[in-house]
GROMACS .gro file of C-alpha atoms in nm:
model
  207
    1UNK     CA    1   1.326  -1.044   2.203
    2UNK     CA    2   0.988  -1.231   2.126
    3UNK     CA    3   0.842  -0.923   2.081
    4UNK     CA    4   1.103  -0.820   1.777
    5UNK     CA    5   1.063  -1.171   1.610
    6UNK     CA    6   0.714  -1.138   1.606
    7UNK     CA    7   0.698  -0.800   1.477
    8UNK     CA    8   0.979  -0.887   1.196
    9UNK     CA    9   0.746  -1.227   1.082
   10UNK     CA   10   0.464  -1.015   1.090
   11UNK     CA   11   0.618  -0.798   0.880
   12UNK     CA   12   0.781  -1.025   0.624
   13UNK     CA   13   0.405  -1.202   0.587
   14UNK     CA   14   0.298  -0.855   0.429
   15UNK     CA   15   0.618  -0.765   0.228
   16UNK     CA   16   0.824  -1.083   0.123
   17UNK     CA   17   0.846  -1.456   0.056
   18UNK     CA   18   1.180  -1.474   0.036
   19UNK     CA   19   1.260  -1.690   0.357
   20UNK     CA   20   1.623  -1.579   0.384
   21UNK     CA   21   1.513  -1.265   0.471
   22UNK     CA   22   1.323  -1.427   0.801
   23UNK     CA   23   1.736  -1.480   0.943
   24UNK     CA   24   1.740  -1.188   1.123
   25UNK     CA   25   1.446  -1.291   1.366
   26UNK     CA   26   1.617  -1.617   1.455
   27UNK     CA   27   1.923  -1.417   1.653
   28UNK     CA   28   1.612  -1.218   1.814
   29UNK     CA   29   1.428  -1.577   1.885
   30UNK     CA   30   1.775  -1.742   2.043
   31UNK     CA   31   1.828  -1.472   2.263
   32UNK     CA   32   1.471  -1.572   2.414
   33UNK     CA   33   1.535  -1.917   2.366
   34UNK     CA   34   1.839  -1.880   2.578
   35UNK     CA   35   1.664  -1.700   2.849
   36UNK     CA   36   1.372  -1.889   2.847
   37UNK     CA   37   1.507  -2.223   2.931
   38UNK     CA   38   1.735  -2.045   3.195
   39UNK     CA   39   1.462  -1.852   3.391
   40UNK     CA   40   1.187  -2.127   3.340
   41UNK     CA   41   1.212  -2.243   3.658
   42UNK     CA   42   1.226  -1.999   3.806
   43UNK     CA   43   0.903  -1.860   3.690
   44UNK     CA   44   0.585  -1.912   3.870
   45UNK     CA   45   0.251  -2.100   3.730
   46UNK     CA   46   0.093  -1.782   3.679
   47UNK     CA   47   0.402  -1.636   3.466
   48UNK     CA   48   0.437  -1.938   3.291
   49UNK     CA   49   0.058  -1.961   3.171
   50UNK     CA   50   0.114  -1.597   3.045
   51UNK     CA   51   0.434  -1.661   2.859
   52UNK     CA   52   0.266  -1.942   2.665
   53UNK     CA   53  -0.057  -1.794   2.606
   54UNK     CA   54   0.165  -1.543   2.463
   55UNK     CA   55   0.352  -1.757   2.272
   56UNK     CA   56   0.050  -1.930   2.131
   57UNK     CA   57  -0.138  -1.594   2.027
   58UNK     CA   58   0.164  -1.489   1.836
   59UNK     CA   59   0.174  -1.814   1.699
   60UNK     CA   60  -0.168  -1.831   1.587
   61UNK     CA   61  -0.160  -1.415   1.436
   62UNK     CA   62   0.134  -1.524   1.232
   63UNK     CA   63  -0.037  -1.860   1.087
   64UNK     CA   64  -0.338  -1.614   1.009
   65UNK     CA   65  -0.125  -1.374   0.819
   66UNK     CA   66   0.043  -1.559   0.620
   67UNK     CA   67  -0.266  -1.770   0.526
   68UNK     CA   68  -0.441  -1.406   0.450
   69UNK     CA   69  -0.122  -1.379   0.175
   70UNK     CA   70  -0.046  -1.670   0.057
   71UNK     CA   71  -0.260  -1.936   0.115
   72UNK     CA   72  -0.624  -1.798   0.071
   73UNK     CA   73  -0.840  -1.694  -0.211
   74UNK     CA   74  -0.676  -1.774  -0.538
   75UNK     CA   75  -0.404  -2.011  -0.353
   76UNK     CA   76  -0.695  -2.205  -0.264
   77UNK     CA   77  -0.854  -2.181  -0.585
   78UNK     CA   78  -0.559  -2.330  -0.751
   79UNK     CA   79  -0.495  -2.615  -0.537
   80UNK     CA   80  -0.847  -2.779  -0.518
   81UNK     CA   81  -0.847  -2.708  -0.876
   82UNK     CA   82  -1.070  -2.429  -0.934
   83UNK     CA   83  -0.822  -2.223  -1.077
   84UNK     CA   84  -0.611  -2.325  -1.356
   85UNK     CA   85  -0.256  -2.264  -1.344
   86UNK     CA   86  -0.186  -2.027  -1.630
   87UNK     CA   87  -0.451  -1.852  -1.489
   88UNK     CA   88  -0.353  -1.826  -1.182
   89UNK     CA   89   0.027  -1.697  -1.320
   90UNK     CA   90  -0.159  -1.450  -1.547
   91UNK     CA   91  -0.333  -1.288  -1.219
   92UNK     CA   92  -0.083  -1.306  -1.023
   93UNK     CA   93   0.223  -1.190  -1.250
   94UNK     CA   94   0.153  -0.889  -1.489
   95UNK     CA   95   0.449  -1.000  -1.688
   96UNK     CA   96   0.345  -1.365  -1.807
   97UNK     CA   97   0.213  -1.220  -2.157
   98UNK     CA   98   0.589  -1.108  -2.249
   99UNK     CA   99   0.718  -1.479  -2.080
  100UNK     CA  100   0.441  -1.637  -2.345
  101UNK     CA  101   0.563  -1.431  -2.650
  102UNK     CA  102   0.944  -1.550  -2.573
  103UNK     CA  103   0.803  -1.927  -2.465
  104UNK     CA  104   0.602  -1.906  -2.843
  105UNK     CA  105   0.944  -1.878  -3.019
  106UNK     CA  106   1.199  -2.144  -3.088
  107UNK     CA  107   1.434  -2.270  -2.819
  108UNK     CA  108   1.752  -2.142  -2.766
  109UNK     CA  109   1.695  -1.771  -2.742
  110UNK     CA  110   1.912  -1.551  -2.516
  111UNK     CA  111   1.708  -1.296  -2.331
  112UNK     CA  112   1.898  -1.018  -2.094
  113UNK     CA  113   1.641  -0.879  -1.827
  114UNK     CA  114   1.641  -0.550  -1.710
  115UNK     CA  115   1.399  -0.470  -1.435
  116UNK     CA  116   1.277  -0.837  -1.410
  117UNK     CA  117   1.315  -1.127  -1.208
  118UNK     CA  118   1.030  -1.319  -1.229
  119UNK     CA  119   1.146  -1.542  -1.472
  120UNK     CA  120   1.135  -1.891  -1.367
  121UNK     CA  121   0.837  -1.993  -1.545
  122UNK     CA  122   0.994  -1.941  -1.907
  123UNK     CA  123   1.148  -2.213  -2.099
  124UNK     CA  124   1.367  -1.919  -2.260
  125UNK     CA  125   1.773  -1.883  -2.105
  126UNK     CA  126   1.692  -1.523  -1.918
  127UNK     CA  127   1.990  -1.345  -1.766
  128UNK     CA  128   1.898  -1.137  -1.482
  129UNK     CA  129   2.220  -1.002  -1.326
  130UNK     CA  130   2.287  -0.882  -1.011
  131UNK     CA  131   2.132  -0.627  -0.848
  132UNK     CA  132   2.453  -0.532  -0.630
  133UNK     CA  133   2.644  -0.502  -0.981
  134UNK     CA  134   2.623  -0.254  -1.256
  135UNK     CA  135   2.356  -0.355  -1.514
  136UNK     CA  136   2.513  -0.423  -1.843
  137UNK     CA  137   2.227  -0.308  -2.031
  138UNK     CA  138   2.274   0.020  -1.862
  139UNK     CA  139   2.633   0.037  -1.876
  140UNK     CA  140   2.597   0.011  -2.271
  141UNK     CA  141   2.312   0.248  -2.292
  142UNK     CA  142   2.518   0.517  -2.085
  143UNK     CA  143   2.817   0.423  -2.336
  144UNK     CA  144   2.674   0.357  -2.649
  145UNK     CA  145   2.719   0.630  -2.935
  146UNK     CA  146   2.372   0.574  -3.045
  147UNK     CA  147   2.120   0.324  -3.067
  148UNK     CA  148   2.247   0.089  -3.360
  149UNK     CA  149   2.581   0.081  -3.236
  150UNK     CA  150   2.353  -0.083  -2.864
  151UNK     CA  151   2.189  -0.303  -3.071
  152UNK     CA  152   2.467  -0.423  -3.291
  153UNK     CA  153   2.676  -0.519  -2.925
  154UNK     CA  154   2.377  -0.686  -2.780
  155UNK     CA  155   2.366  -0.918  -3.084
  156UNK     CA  156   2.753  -0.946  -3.049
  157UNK     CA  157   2.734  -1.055  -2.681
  158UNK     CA  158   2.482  -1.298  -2.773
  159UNK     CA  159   2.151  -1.172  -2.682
  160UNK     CA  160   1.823  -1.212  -2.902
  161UNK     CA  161   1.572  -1.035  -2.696
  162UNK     CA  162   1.550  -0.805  -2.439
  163UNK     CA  163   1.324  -0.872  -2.120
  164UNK     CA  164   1.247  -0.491  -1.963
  165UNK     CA  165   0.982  -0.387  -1.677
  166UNK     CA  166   1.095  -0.017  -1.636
  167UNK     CA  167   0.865  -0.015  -1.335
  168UNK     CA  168   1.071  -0.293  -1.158
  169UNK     CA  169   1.433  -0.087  -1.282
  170UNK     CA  170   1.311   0.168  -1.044
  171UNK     CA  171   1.398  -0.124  -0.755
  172UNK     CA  172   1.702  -0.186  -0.850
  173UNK     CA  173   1.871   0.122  -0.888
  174UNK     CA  174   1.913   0.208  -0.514
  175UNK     CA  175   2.179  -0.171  -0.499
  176UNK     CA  176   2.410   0.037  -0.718
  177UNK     CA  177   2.465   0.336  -0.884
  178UNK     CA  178   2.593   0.127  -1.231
  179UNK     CA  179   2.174  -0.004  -1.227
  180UNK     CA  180   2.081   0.413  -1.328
  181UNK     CA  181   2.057   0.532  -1.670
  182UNK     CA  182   2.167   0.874  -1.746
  183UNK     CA  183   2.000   1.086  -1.954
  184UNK     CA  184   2.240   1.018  -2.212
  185UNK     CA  185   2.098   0.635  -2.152
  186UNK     CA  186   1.760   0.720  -2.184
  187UNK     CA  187   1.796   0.871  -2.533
  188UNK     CA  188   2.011   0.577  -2.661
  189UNK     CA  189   1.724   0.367  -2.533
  190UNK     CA  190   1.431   0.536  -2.706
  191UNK     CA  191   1.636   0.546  -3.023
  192UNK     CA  192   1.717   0.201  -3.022
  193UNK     CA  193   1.348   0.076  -2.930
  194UNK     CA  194   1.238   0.307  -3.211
  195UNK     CA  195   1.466   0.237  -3.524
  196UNK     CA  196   1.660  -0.115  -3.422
  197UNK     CA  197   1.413  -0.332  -3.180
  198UNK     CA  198   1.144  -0.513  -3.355
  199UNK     CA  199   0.863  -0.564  -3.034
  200UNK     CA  200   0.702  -0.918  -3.000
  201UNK     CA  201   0.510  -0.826  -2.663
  202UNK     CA  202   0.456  -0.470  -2.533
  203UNK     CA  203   0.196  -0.332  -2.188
  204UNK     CA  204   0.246  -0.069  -1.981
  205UNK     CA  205   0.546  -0.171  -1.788
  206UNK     CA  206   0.723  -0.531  -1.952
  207UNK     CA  207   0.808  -0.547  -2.304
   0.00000   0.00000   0.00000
């Protein structure tokens, strides 16, 4: 059971930092817990040296990966000052320039995101729905008749700008099968970004 909590931290240093997703290790580390405290006498000096210099060298491999993610190099850099913080963000988070072309505009926009989540550090209101529920950007693309009519209904549900990482849309469609465009989708898309979007930040992926 120690075993499986360990491997499952070790593996959530590398792929999240979302710390609700660490709840699966604590059944793993009760179960041990349980057993531990009823078997501890039990257990011999020798057995209980090894069982805590086991403990301790898991301990210590977990502190050192997550200080190898998120503590080291430009973490570091940032908190003894070294780093500034909007340098940092523009490292760390390919998306910032399109956050600063929305933050550059007046308040009070209404920006639907598709494909991004990362949106915290904008003073904009972003809508990112759901990924367990059908996009509504892609429900209107797979609807619309063309593009105007697309871009007309976004203005009439109240959005001014769209927020759209196509790289990160490829995450979400597996959550449901309302987050995939069709092909009929695709083309409403290009027509609409062609003839009825005016860009105010474009890369290679967030626009």
């Amino acid at each position: 059971a120690v075993a499986c909590a360990g491997l499952w931290f070790l593996g959530w240093c590398y792929s999240s930092t979302t710390p609700w997703h660490l709840l699966p290790a604590v059944a793993w580390l009760m179960v041990s817990a349980g057993a531990g405290v009823s078997g501890w006498e039990a257990l011999g000096g020798l057995r209980r040296a090894a069982g805590l210099g086991a403990a301790g060298l898991l301990i210590l491999l977990s502190l050192g990966m997550i200080g190898r993610r998120h503590f080291w190099g430009q973490y570091i850099a940032v908190i003894t000052g070294r780093m500034s913080r909007d340098e940092f963000l523009s490292r760390k988070f390919g998306h910032m320039g399109a956050l600063r072309a929305l933050d550059a505009m007046p308040s009070g926009q209404m920006v639907l995101a598709y494909g991004e989540f990362r949106t915290a550090f904008s003073r904009q209101m972003i809508i990112t729905p759901a990924q367990c529920l059908p996009h509504p950007l892609v429900t209107l693309l797979n609807t619309a008749e063309n593009g105007r009519t697309a871009a007309r209904r976004l203005r009439t549900m109240g959005y001014t700008h769209l927020l759209v990482n196509l790289e990160g849309a490829k995450l979400i469609v597996p959550f449901h099968r309302g987050n995939r465009m069709s092909r009929h989708g695709w083309r409403i898309w290009k027509e609409m970004r062609e003839r009825d979007l005016k860009p105010v930040h474009r890369d290679d992926a967030v626009g």
